[in-house]
Short mmCIF file of C-alpha atoms and ligand atoms in Angstrom, two decimals:
data_model
loop_
_atom_site.label_atom_id
_atom_site.label_comp_id
_atom_site.label_asym_id
_atom_site.label_seq_id
_atom_site.Cartn_x
_atom_site.Cartn_y
_atom_site.Cartn_z
CA MET A 1 154.91 97.21 105.10
CA LYS A 2 157.90 99.00 106.61
CA GLN A 3 159.88 98.31 103.44
CA ARG A 4 159.14 96.15 100.43
CA ILE A 5 160.94 92.83 100.15
CA GLY A 6 162.35 91.80 96.77
CA ILE A 7 162.38 88.30 95.31
CA ILE A 8 165.75 88.15 93.55
CA GLY A 9 166.10 84.48 92.70
CA VAL A 10 163.83 81.49 92.25
CA GLY A 11 164.89 77.93 91.67
CA VAL A 12 162.35 75.25 90.93
CA THR A 13 162.70 71.69 89.77
CA GLY A 14 159.97 70.41 87.54
CA PHE A 15 157.09 68.65 89.26
CA HIS A 16 156.86 64.92 88.71
CA THR A 17 154.60 62.08 89.77
CA VAL A 18 157.68 60.22 91.01
CA SER A 19 161.35 61.20 91.28
CA PRO A 20 163.32 57.99 91.75
CA ALA A 21 166.65 59.27 90.42
CA LEU A 22 167.19 61.90 93.12
CA SER A 23 167.02 61.99 96.90
CA PHE A 24 165.07 64.87 98.42
CA LYS A 25 168.39 66.52 99.27
CA GLU A 26 169.66 66.30 95.69
CA MET A 27 166.35 67.64 94.41
CA THR A 28 166.58 70.59 96.82
CA TYR A 29 170.23 71.18 95.89
CA SER A 30 169.33 71.49 92.22
CA ALA A 31 166.65 74.09 93.05
CA ALA A 32 169.08 75.97 95.31
CA VAL A 33 171.78 76.15 92.62
CA LYS A 34 169.28 77.76 90.22
CA ALA A 35 167.99 80.24 92.82
CA TYR A 36 171.47 81.30 93.91
CA LEU A 37 172.59 81.66 90.29
CA GLU A 38 169.66 84.00 89.59
CA ALA A 39 170.36 85.98 92.75
CA GLY A 40 174.06 86.19 91.92
CA LEU A 41 174.93 85.04 95.42
CA GLN A 42 176.94 82.24 96.94
CA PRO A 43 175.20 80.51 99.86
CA GLY A 44 177.88 81.96 102.15
CA GLU A 45 176.64 85.44 101.19
CA ILE A 46 173.05 84.69 102.22
CA ASP A 47 172.34 85.86 105.75
CA SER A 48 169.90 83.15 106.84
CA PHE A 49 167.79 80.21 105.66
CA VAL A 50 164.17 79.25 106.44
CA THR A 51 162.66 75.94 105.36
CA ALA A 52 159.14 74.52 105.65
CA SER A 53 158.35 70.86 106.20
CA GLU A 54 156.32 68.40 108.22
CA ASP A 55 158.04 65.42 109.88
CA PHE A 56 155.57 62.66 109.01
CA LEU A 57 155.54 63.62 105.33
CA GLU A 58 159.33 63.47 105.33
CA GLY A 59 159.56 60.25 107.31
CA TYR A 60 161.96 61.69 109.90
CA SER A 61 161.41 62.98 113.38
CA ILE A 62 163.28 66.26 113.99
CA PHE A 63 163.51 66.72 110.21
CA ASP A 64 165.01 70.20 110.60
CA GLU A 65 168.37 68.55 111.34
CA TYR A 66 168.39 67.30 107.74
CA VAL A 67 167.98 70.60 105.88
CA PRO A 68 171.28 72.58 105.97
CA ASP A 69 173.76 70.85 103.64
CA GLN A 70 171.67 70.84 100.45
CA LEU A 71 171.19 74.61 100.84
CA GLY A 72 174.85 75.38 101.53
CA ALA A 73 173.76 76.30 105.06
CA VAL A 74 176.02 74.11 107.21
CA MET A 75 177.31 76.12 110.18
CA ARG A 76 174.97 78.94 109.16
CA PRO A 77 171.79 80.30 110.78
CA VAL A 78 168.96 78.07 109.53
CA HIS A 79 165.61 77.08 110.94
CA THR A 80 162.64 75.00 109.86
CA VAL A 81 158.99 75.78 110.41
CA THR A 82 156.29 73.12 110.50
CA ALA A 83 154.28 75.06 108.01
CA GLU A 84 153.66 75.66 104.34
CA PHE A 85 156.17 77.47 102.08
CA LEU A 86 154.38 80.84 102.09
CA GLN A 87 154.45 80.93 105.89
CA ALA A 88 158.21 80.35 105.76
CA LEU A 89 158.39 83.18 103.22
CA GLY A 90 156.44 85.42 105.61
CA ILE A 91 158.90 84.60 108.38
CA GLY A 92 161.78 85.43 106.05
CA CYS A 93 160.15 88.79 105.32
CA MET A 94 159.80 89.54 109.03
CA MET A 95 163.46 88.67 109.58
CA ILE A 96 164.46 91.18 106.90
CA GLN A 97 162.13 93.80 108.41
CA THR A 98 164.11 93.56 111.67
CA GLY A 99 167.10 95.06 109.86
CA HIS A 100 169.38 92.25 111.03
CA PHE A 101 169.21 90.31 107.74
CA ARG A 102 169.62 91.56 104.16
CA THR A 103 169.06 88.30 102.32
CA ILE A 104 167.19 85.08 103.16
CA ALA A 105 166.75 81.81 101.27
CA VAL A 106 163.38 80.08 101.71
CA GLU A 107 162.93 76.42 100.82
CA ALA A 108 160.22 73.75 100.63
CA HIS A 109 159.91 70.51 98.74
CA SER A 110 157.65 67.53 98.27
CA LYS A 111 158.91 63.98 98.11
CA ALA A 112 155.40 62.61 98.54
CA SER A 113 156.21 59.62 96.33
CA ASN A 114 158.48 58.38 99.14
CA VAL A 115 155.49 57.95 101.44
CA LYS A 116 154.12 54.45 100.96
CA THR A 117 151.26 55.05 103.41
CA LEU A 118 150.29 58.61 102.48
CA ASP A 119 146.59 58.03 103.23
CA GLU A 120 147.45 56.85 106.71
CA VAL A 121 149.85 59.72 107.35
CA ARG A 122 147.11 62.17 106.37
CA ALA A 123 144.52 60.46 108.56
CA PHE A 124 147.06 60.55 111.41
CA ALA A 125 146.62 64.34 111.44
CA PHE A 126 143.10 63.86 112.84
CA ASP A 127 142.48 64.33 116.55
CA PRO A 128 143.45 61.00 118.15
CA VAL A 129 140.61 60.92 120.69
CA TYR A 130 137.60 62.36 118.89
CA MET A 131 138.21 61.61 115.20
CA ARG A 132 140.91 59.05 114.54
CA PRO A 133 139.08 56.08 116.14
CA LEU A 134 136.52 56.34 113.30
CA LYS A 135 139.32 55.03 111.02
CA GLU A 136 138.11 57.13 108.10
CA SER A 137 140.05 58.61 105.20
CA ALA A 138 141.22 62.22 105.51
CA GLU A 139 139.06 62.86 102.44
CA PHE A 140 135.90 62.42 104.49
CA LEU A 141 136.46 65.85 106.01
CA ALA A 142 136.87 67.41 102.54
CA GLY A 143 133.72 65.65 101.30
CA LEU A 144 131.77 66.88 104.30
CA GLU A 145 133.05 70.43 103.83
CA MET A 146 132.29 70.35 100.10
CA LYS A 147 128.70 69.25 100.83
CA ARG A 148 128.13 72.09 103.29
CA PHE A 149 129.94 74.66 101.14
CA LEU A 150 127.96 73.83 97.99
CA GLU A 151 124.66 73.71 99.81
CA SER A 152 125.18 76.96 101.71
CA SER A 153 126.64 78.94 98.80
CA GLY A 154 124.60 77.61 95.89
CA ASN A 155 127.68 76.66 93.86
CA SER A 156 127.33 73.32 92.06
CA GLU A 157 129.31 70.13 91.50
CA ARG A 158 129.32 70.99 87.80
CA GLN A 159 130.97 74.34 88.58
CA CYS A 160 133.60 72.53 90.66
CA ALA A 161 134.19 70.28 87.65
CA ALA A 162 134.71 73.41 85.54
CA VAL A 163 137.58 74.37 87.87
CA VAL A 164 139.23 70.99 87.24
CA VAL A 165 138.82 71.27 83.45
CA LYS A 166 140.29 74.80 83.46
CA ASN A 167 143.28 74.07 85.69
CA ARG A 168 144.31 70.79 84.08
CA LYS A 169 144.11 72.51 80.69
CA ASN A 170 146.22 75.45 81.89
CA ALA A 171 148.84 72.92 83.01
CA LEU A 172 149.27 71.75 79.41
CA ASN A 173 151.07 75.04 78.78
CA ASN A 174 153.31 74.64 81.82
CA ASP A 175 156.38 72.48 81.28
CA LEU A 176 156.83 72.16 85.05
CA ALA A 177 153.41 70.54 85.50
CA ALA A 178 152.78 66.83 86.02
CA TYR A 179 149.03 66.61 85.43
CA GLY A 180 148.16 68.66 82.34
CA ALA A 181 145.14 67.15 80.55
CA LEU A 182 142.20 67.92 78.30
CA LEU A 183 139.18 66.83 80.29
CA THR A 184 135.46 67.40 79.92
CA ILE A 185 133.02 68.38 82.64
CA ASP A 186 131.50 64.91 82.31
CA ASP A 187 134.90 63.24 82.79
CA VAL A 188 135.06 64.94 86.19
CA LEU A 189 131.41 64.38 87.13
CA GLN A 190 131.64 60.72 86.20
CA SER A 191 134.97 60.02 87.90
CA PRO A 192 134.71 57.57 90.84
CA PRO A 193 133.25 58.93 94.09
CA VAL A 194 135.76 59.38 96.91
CA SER A 195 133.73 61.14 99.60
CA VAL A 196 130.46 62.28 97.99
CA PRO A 197 130.14 64.91 96.54
CA LEU A 198 133.95 64.80 96.21
CA LYS A 199 135.11 62.72 93.26
CA HIS A 200 138.47 61.38 92.16
CA LEU A 201 139.14 64.15 89.62
CA ASP A 202 138.15 66.89 92.10
CA ILE A 203 141.28 66.03 94.09
CA ALA A 204 144.80 67.25 93.24
CA GLN A 205 147.15 64.29 92.94
CA ARG A 206 150.53 64.21 94.61
CA ALA A 207 153.73 65.40 92.95
CA ASP A 208 157.41 65.72 93.86
CA GLY A 209 159.49 68.86 93.43
CA ALA A 210 161.58 71.47 95.24
CA ILE A 211 161.55 75.25 95.42
CA VAL A 212 164.15 77.68 96.70
CA VAL A 213 163.54 81.42 96.67
CA VAL A 214 166.01 84.17 97.63
CA ILE A 215 164.54 87.36 99.06
CA ALA A 216 166.28 90.60 99.95
CA SER A 217 165.65 93.93 101.61
CA GLU A 218 164.41 96.68 99.26
CA ASN A 219 167.85 98.30 98.95
CA GLU A 220 169.68 95.02 98.56
CA ALA A 221 167.17 93.80 95.97
CA LYS A 222 167.65 96.95 93.89
CA ALA A 223 171.43 96.56 94.08
CA LEU A 224 171.51 92.85 93.27
CA SER A 225 168.71 92.39 90.75
CA LYS A 226 167.62 93.97 87.47
CA ASN A 227 164.08 92.61 87.75
CA PRO A 228 163.15 92.04 91.37
CA ILE A 229 159.56 91.01 92.08
CA TRP A 230 158.21 92.81 95.12
CA ILE A 231 156.33 91.38 98.06
CA ASP A 232 153.94 94.22 98.92
CA GLY A 233 152.06 92.35 101.60
CA ILE A 234 152.07 88.93 103.24
CA ALA A 235 150.00 87.52 106.10
CA TRP A 236 148.76 84.23 107.40
CA CYS A 237 145.99 83.10 109.68
CA SER A 238 145.01 79.97 111.55
CA GLY A 239 141.26 79.65 111.87
CA GLN A 240 139.41 77.26 114.13
CA GLY A 241 141.81 74.37 114.76
CA ASN A 242 139.21 71.86 115.93
CA PRO A 243 137.38 70.71 112.78
CA TRP A 244 134.17 70.03 114.74
CA CYS A 245 133.94 73.77 115.52
CA ARG A 246 134.27 75.04 111.92
CA ASP A 247 131.40 76.30 109.79
CA PHE A 248 132.70 74.71 106.56
CA GLU A 249 131.12 77.53 104.55
CA GLU A 250 133.68 80.30 104.41
CA ALA A 251 137.48 79.83 104.47
CA GLU A 252 138.02 82.21 107.37
CA TYR A 253 141.81 81.73 107.36
CA ALA A 254 141.90 82.93 103.73
CA LYS A 255 139.53 85.82 104.38
CA ARG A 256 141.51 87.18 107.32
CA ALA A 257 144.93 86.63 105.77
CA ALA A 258 143.76 88.36 102.57
CA GLU A 259 142.32 91.33 104.49
CA LYS A 260 145.65 91.83 106.20
CA ALA A 261 147.70 91.39 103.02
CA TYR A 262 145.40 93.81 101.13
CA ALA A 263 145.88 96.40 103.87
CA MET A 264 149.66 96.01 103.75
CA ALA A 265 149.68 96.33 99.95
CA LYS A 266 147.06 99.12 99.99
CA ILE A 267 144.60 97.18 97.85
CA ALA A 268 141.00 98.33 98.10
CA HIS A 269 139.43 96.44 95.16
CA PRO A 270 141.25 93.12 94.76
CA ARG A 271 139.41 92.00 91.62
CA LYS A 272 140.22 95.27 89.82
CA GLU A 273 143.71 95.80 91.15
CA LEU A 274 145.12 92.30 90.67
CA ASP A 275 145.95 90.91 87.22
CA PHE A 276 145.83 87.22 88.14
CA VAL A 277 145.81 84.97 91.21
CA GLU A 278 147.45 81.68 92.11
CA ILE A 279 145.35 80.13 94.86
CA CYS A 280 144.84 76.85 96.64
CA ASP A 281 142.90 74.34 94.55
CA GLU A 282 143.91 71.16 96.36
CA TYR A 283 140.25 70.25 95.91
CA SER A 284 138.18 71.78 93.11
CA TYR A 285 135.64 73.34 95.51
CA LYS A 286 138.45 75.01 97.44
CA GLU A 287 139.22 77.28 94.47
CA LEU A 288 135.63 78.54 94.53
CA GLN A 289 135.56 78.85 98.33
CA HIS A 290 138.88 80.70 98.38
CA LEU A 291 137.79 83.09 95.60
CA GLU A 292 134.67 84.00 97.58
CA SER A 293 136.46 84.22 100.92
CA MET A 294 139.13 86.56 99.54
CA GLY A 295 136.61 88.91 97.96
CA PHE A 296 136.90 88.00 94.26
CA ALA A 297 133.28 86.87 94.08
CA ARG A 298 130.21 87.22 96.26
CA LYS A 299 128.92 84.16 98.07
CA GLY A 300 127.69 81.63 95.51
CA GLU A 301 129.10 83.51 92.51
CA ALA A 302 132.56 81.95 92.12
CA GLY A 303 131.07 79.03 90.19
CA ASP A 304 129.30 81.38 87.77
CA LEU A 305 132.54 83.32 87.38
CA THR A 306 134.34 80.09 86.48
CA GLU A 307 131.68 78.92 84.01
CA SER A 308 131.64 82.35 82.33
CA GLY A 309 135.34 81.98 81.52
CA ALA A 310 136.33 84.97 83.64
CA THR A 311 138.89 82.88 85.54
CA ALA A 312 140.37 81.26 82.42
CA ILE A 313 143.88 82.19 81.29
CA ASP A 314 142.41 84.74 78.84
CA GLY A 315 139.65 85.87 81.20
CA GLU A 316 139.17 89.02 83.22
CA LEU A 317 140.88 87.47 86.27
CA PRO A 318 142.99 84.42 85.42
CA VAL A 319 142.95 81.99 88.33
CA ASN A 320 145.79 79.47 88.56
CA PRO A 321 147.42 80.09 85.18
CA SER A 322 150.08 77.55 86.24
CA GLY A 323 147.44 74.84 86.32
CA GLY A 324 147.26 75.02 90.11
CA SER A 325 147.69 71.98 92.30
CA LEU A 326 145.11 70.16 90.19
CA GLY A 327 147.25 70.59 87.08
CA VAL A 328 150.81 70.87 88.40
CA GLY A 329 150.41 68.37 91.24
CA HIS A 330 149.81 68.61 94.97
CA THR A 331 153.10 69.28 96.71
CA PHE A 332 151.89 69.54 100.33
CA GLU A 333 154.06 72.01 102.29
CA ALA A 334 155.61 73.23 99.01
CA SER A 335 152.24 74.11 97.38
CA GLY A 336 152.51 77.86 97.90
CA GLY A 337 156.08 77.75 96.63
CA MET A 338 155.00 76.34 93.30
CA LYS A 339 152.33 79.05 93.04
CA LEU A 340 154.77 81.79 94.06
CA CYS A 341 157.20 80.70 91.32
CA GLU A 342 154.40 80.94 88.75
CA ALA A 343 153.57 84.45 89.94
CA VAL A 344 157.24 85.45 89.67
CA PHE A 345 157.54 84.05 86.14
CA GLN A 346 154.32 85.84 85.09
CA LEU A 347 155.38 89.15 86.66
CA ARG A 348 158.81 88.91 85.00
CA HIS A 349 156.97 88.20 81.74
CA GLN A 350 158.83 84.87 81.45
CA ALA A 351 155.78 82.60 81.40
CA GLY A 352 156.01 81.68 77.72
CA LYS A 353 152.83 80.30 76.15
CA ARG A 354 150.76 81.03 79.23
CA GLN A 355 152.00 84.61 79.72
CA ILE A 356 149.29 86.98 80.92
CA LYS A 357 149.72 90.26 79.04
CA ASN A 358 150.86 93.28 81.06
CA ALA A 359 150.69 91.36 84.34
CA LYS A 360 151.74 93.78 87.06
CA ARG A 361 150.23 92.63 90.32
CA ALA A 362 149.19 89.21 91.64
CA LEU A 363 147.95 87.37 94.68
CA VAL A 364 149.35 84.04 95.82
CA GLN A 365 147.52 81.98 98.43
CA SER A 366 148.07 78.65 100.14
CA TRP A 367 146.21 76.35 102.54
CA ARG A 368 147.87 73.61 104.54
CA GLY A 369 145.26 71.03 103.60
CA VAL A 370 143.05 68.64 105.57
CA PRO A 371 142.54 68.81 108.50
CA THR A 372 144.01 72.29 108.92
CA ALA A 373 142.46 75.76 108.85
CA THR A 374 145.70 77.60 108.15
CA GLY A 375 146.55 79.61 105.08
CA THR A 376 148.76 82.42 103.79
CA VAL A 377 148.23 85.23 101.30
CA ALA A 378 150.97 87.22 99.56
CA ILE A 379 150.65 90.18 97.18
CA LEU A 380 153.38 90.52 94.56
CA SER A 381 154.14 93.22 92.00
CA ASN A 382 156.76 94.02 89.39
CA GLU A 383 156.97 97.80 89.68
CA MET B 1 170.02 70.45 87.07
CA SER B 2 173.54 71.12 88.12
CA PHE B 3 174.93 67.64 88.61
CA LYS B 4 177.86 66.41 86.55
CA GLU B 5 176.37 62.95 86.69
CA THR B 6 172.88 61.64 87.20
CA ILE B 7 171.10 58.30 87.02
CA ASN B 8 169.72 57.52 83.61
CA VAL B 9 169.26 53.75 83.84
CA ASN B 10 166.20 52.24 85.54
CA THR B 11 168.10 49.32 87.01
CA MET B 12 170.38 51.71 88.91
CA LEU B 13 167.53 53.36 90.82
CA GLY B 14 168.07 52.53 94.46
CA TYR B 15 165.87 52.90 97.50
CA PHE B 16 165.72 51.78 101.08
CA GLU B 17 162.56 50.45 102.75
CA GLY B 18 161.82 52.10 106.08
CA GLU B 19 159.04 52.32 108.61
CA ILE B 20 158.32 54.26 111.79
CA PRO B 21 156.50 52.22 114.42
CA VAL B 22 154.73 54.72 116.66
CA ASN B 23 152.47 54.06 119.64
CA TYR B 24 150.95 56.50 122.08
CA GLN B 25 148.72 56.86 125.11
CA TYR B 26 146.81 60.08 124.51
CA THR B 27 145.77 61.68 127.80
CA LEU B 28 142.08 62.61 127.74
CA GLY B 29 142.51 65.46 130.19
CA VAL B 30 139.90 66.81 132.55
CA GLY B 31 137.43 67.82 129.82
CA GLY B 32 137.81 64.54 127.93
CA ASN B 33 137.38 62.49 131.10
CA LYS B 34 134.17 64.35 131.92
CA PHE B 35 132.84 63.75 128.39
CA PHE B 36 133.57 60.03 128.31
CA THR B 37 132.50 59.41 131.91
CA ALA B 38 129.10 60.95 131.16
CA LEU B 39 128.87 58.95 127.93
CA MET B 40 129.70 55.66 129.68
CA GLU B 41 127.69 56.10 132.83
CA LYS B 42 124.73 58.27 131.84
CA GLY B 43 124.60 57.66 128.11
CA GLU B 44 124.58 61.40 127.34
CA PHE B 45 126.79 64.07 125.80
CA ILE B 46 128.01 66.98 127.87
CA ALA B 47 129.24 70.42 126.90
CA SER B 48 131.16 73.01 128.88
CA GLU B 49 129.56 76.39 129.58
CA CYS B 50 131.64 79.49 130.24
CA THR B 51 129.97 81.50 133.01
CA ALA B 52 132.03 84.56 132.02
CA CYS B 53 130.94 84.88 128.37
CA GLY B 54 128.23 82.25 127.95
CA VAL B 55 129.86 80.18 125.17
CA LYS B 56 128.95 76.49 125.33
CA THR B 57 131.39 74.04 123.77
CA ILE B 58 131.44 70.41 122.80
CA TYR B 59 133.82 68.73 123.35
CA PRO B 60 133.93 70.14 126.89
CA LEU B 61 136.85 72.39 127.80
CA ILE B 62 138.23 73.51 131.17
CA TYR B 63 139.14 76.88 129.69
CA CYS B 64 137.10 79.10 127.40
CA GLU B 65 138.50 79.39 123.88
CA GLU B 66 136.54 82.63 123.45
CA CYS B 67 137.47 84.60 126.59
CA PHE B 68 140.13 82.36 128.15
CA ALA B 69 138.34 82.20 131.51
CA PRO B 70 138.52 78.93 133.48
CA ILE B 71 135.37 76.80 133.14
CA GLU B 72 133.72 74.81 135.91
CA LYS B 73 130.18 74.39 134.55
CA TYR B 74 129.09 71.41 132.47
CA ILE B 75 125.66 70.81 130.96
CA SER B 76 123.93 67.78 129.48
CA LEU B 77 123.00 67.87 125.78
CA GLY B 78 121.18 64.54 125.81
CA VAL B 79 121.79 62.47 122.68
CA GLU B 80 119.77 64.33 120.05
CA GLY B 81 121.32 66.80 117.64
CA GLU B 82 121.11 68.19 114.11
CA LEU B 83 122.92 67.01 111.01
CA TYR B 84 125.20 69.90 110.02
CA SER B 85 126.75 68.20 106.97
CA PHE B 86 127.37 64.68 105.73
CA THR B 87 129.26 62.69 103.12
CA GLU B 88 129.45 59.18 101.71
CA CYS B 89 133.03 58.03 102.06
CA HIS B 90 134.33 55.21 99.85
CA TYR B 91 137.78 54.65 101.36
CA ASP B 92 139.16 53.89 104.80
CA TYR B 93 142.10 55.64 106.48
CA GLN B 94 144.59 53.39 104.67
CA GLY B 95 143.07 54.07 101.27
CA ASN B 96 141.30 50.70 101.05
CA LYS B 97 138.00 50.81 99.18
CA TYR B 98 134.93 49.89 101.19
CA ASP B 99 132.57 47.20 99.86
CA LYS B 100 129.77 49.40 101.09
CA PRO B 101 130.56 53.12 101.55
CA HIS B 102 130.27 54.75 104.98
CA VAL B 103 128.02 57.74 105.56
CA LEU B 104 129.64 60.19 107.96
CA GLY B 105 128.32 63.42 109.34
CA LEU B 106 128.89 66.28 111.73
CA VAL B 107 126.19 66.44 114.41
CA ARG B 108 125.62 69.78 116.13
CA PHE B 109 123.51 70.87 119.08
CA PRO B 110 121.50 74.11 119.00
CA GLY B 111 123.29 76.95 120.77
CA VAL B 112 126.46 74.95 121.29
CA ARG B 113 129.81 75.48 119.57
CA GLY B 114 131.39 72.29 118.16
CA GLY B 115 129.86 68.93 117.42
CA ILE B 116 130.50 65.24 116.90
CA PHE B 117 131.83 63.61 113.74
CA HIS B 118 130.40 60.13 113.42
CA ARG B 119 128.77 57.47 111.27
CA ILE B 120 125.22 58.26 110.19
CA ALA B 121 122.60 55.61 109.44
CA GLY B 122 121.03 56.35 106.05
CA ASN B 123 122.19 57.31 102.60
CA MET B 124 122.88 60.50 100.64
CA ASP B 125 119.32 60.58 99.31
CA SER B 126 117.55 59.96 102.62
CA LEU B 127 119.51 62.56 104.60
CA ARG B 128 119.24 66.34 104.62
CA ILE B 129 121.23 69.08 106.29
CA GLY B 130 119.35 70.22 109.41
CA MET B 131 117.69 66.84 110.08
CA LYS B 132 117.25 65.77 113.70
CA VAL B 133 119.45 62.80 114.54
CA VAL B 134 119.76 60.68 117.70
CA ALA B 135 122.83 58.79 118.89
CA LYS B 136 122.60 55.05 119.05
CA LEU B 137 124.93 53.97 121.85
CA LYS B 138 126.47 50.63 122.73
CA PRO B 139 124.81 48.91 125.72
CA LYS B 140 126.18 50.36 128.97
CA ALA B 141 128.15 47.21 129.86
CA GLU B 142 130.03 47.34 126.55
CA ARG B 143 131.07 51.01 126.68
CA SER B 144 134.78 51.64 127.19
CA GLY B 145 135.07 55.42 127.20
CA THR B 146 135.91 56.06 123.55
CA ILE B 147 134.10 57.77 120.69
CA ASP B 148 133.20 54.28 119.48
CA ASP B 149 130.78 53.95 122.41
CA ILE B 150 128.56 55.71 119.88
CA ILE B 151 127.52 53.16 117.24
CA CYS B 152 126.10 55.80 114.90
CA PHE B 153 123.49 58.56 114.69
CA GLU B 154 120.05 57.70 113.31
CA THR B 155 117.39 60.05 112.00
CA ALA B 156 114.97 60.89 114.81
ZN1 ZN C 401 134.17 82.57 127.88
#
């Protein structure tokens, strides 16, 4: 990267199954107040604002009109991307790299509990001509991918269940998480089928919450913050958009985004050079697929890695110490934001009971979910 | 939290019921029209073939996604393909549980990019990845030019 970008403030609400006391704007405001307090900035001192959201999940068309006030961004330069939080963060980084902006606030939230017909909204993302007339659940595509991924890689349903057990347990040590639990492999294997081999407990359940992050140019970050966390590389990729053209074996979006982010951060051996990773586990099998696609395990070995304990919080490469989306809750376009906050807390050594000793460098990855093939990878460090 | 006041009584929680009625006519386009015309009239699937780079694609395109050249060549794939993956789905698009789960699969055609997502006759135990499957179509008089002109795919 031309210059490193510093994260100088994060604000995150807790994640909750429902949030009836606050509107999405009030929730976002409370995250913004925390982020700005950490950054030591008033919103009027922040050069621009980028938010990530998707209209149908919000229940508004032209939702970007509804984002400024809760960020203190009325009459200020603000724009919304129909994307996931980490993509908005990447855009913020590019804006700083232009030299025209010193500080940017990036926001995403989930108010999924507002959506009474969430299944239908998700199925509405299918191609209207070739897929939607089948009137099937969005989960059918995940089930079909899981079947092909497991069969082609040699990973097993039991190993996917081990991901669920690990992440929901990690979430017990995360006060922000909504779905911490002590489960057994059999609990997962015996949970009701949703789209075979995908079962109920293989799927991250929805949660509400908001995230605001303030980033700054390298010089500005050093001036404003005692403990900035650095973004050493960030990249995203959209793979094959038409689901009928995908191979459903490798997550190509993750592979390509990771390759680019590794190059930016000068990482040659990701498994050796990174102390932990926060990656997309919206479905259990996705954690294994993403680990393999980003070079942390060879094809078919991510399941073994999980069963060996190597990806546990005290393992050689902790994966999703926060509890991931399985443990914290699935927050849709805010998913990468939740994971980024965890990485920042870990790298600041503020992660309490789940602190990974001497954590210096981490990877954060997101995927936009079914039926997309879009994902982002960011590399963070604390020195 | 930075509010001076917040709601801490259940009976004060307010909400407003809303809905968005949305209706569309989705244009099929040139490629889509060719696909559904062939399905209705000839009872076969067609793919596009790029004469510049050789990539064949279903559903048919009028431009090549690989090399961006315009496409004018279309080829018949018949109605037999291979099961690329499959799943047994227990819920419909509204989250309602099926009495009897649906088996769905992705059917591919050798040498062709893309494929068709559809219902598969059979169950998880009787099906295997790579199996030959054949489309069962509605009778010609009942076809309307939608993906539902295919009833399902059956093992060959
Ligand atoms: Zn071509």
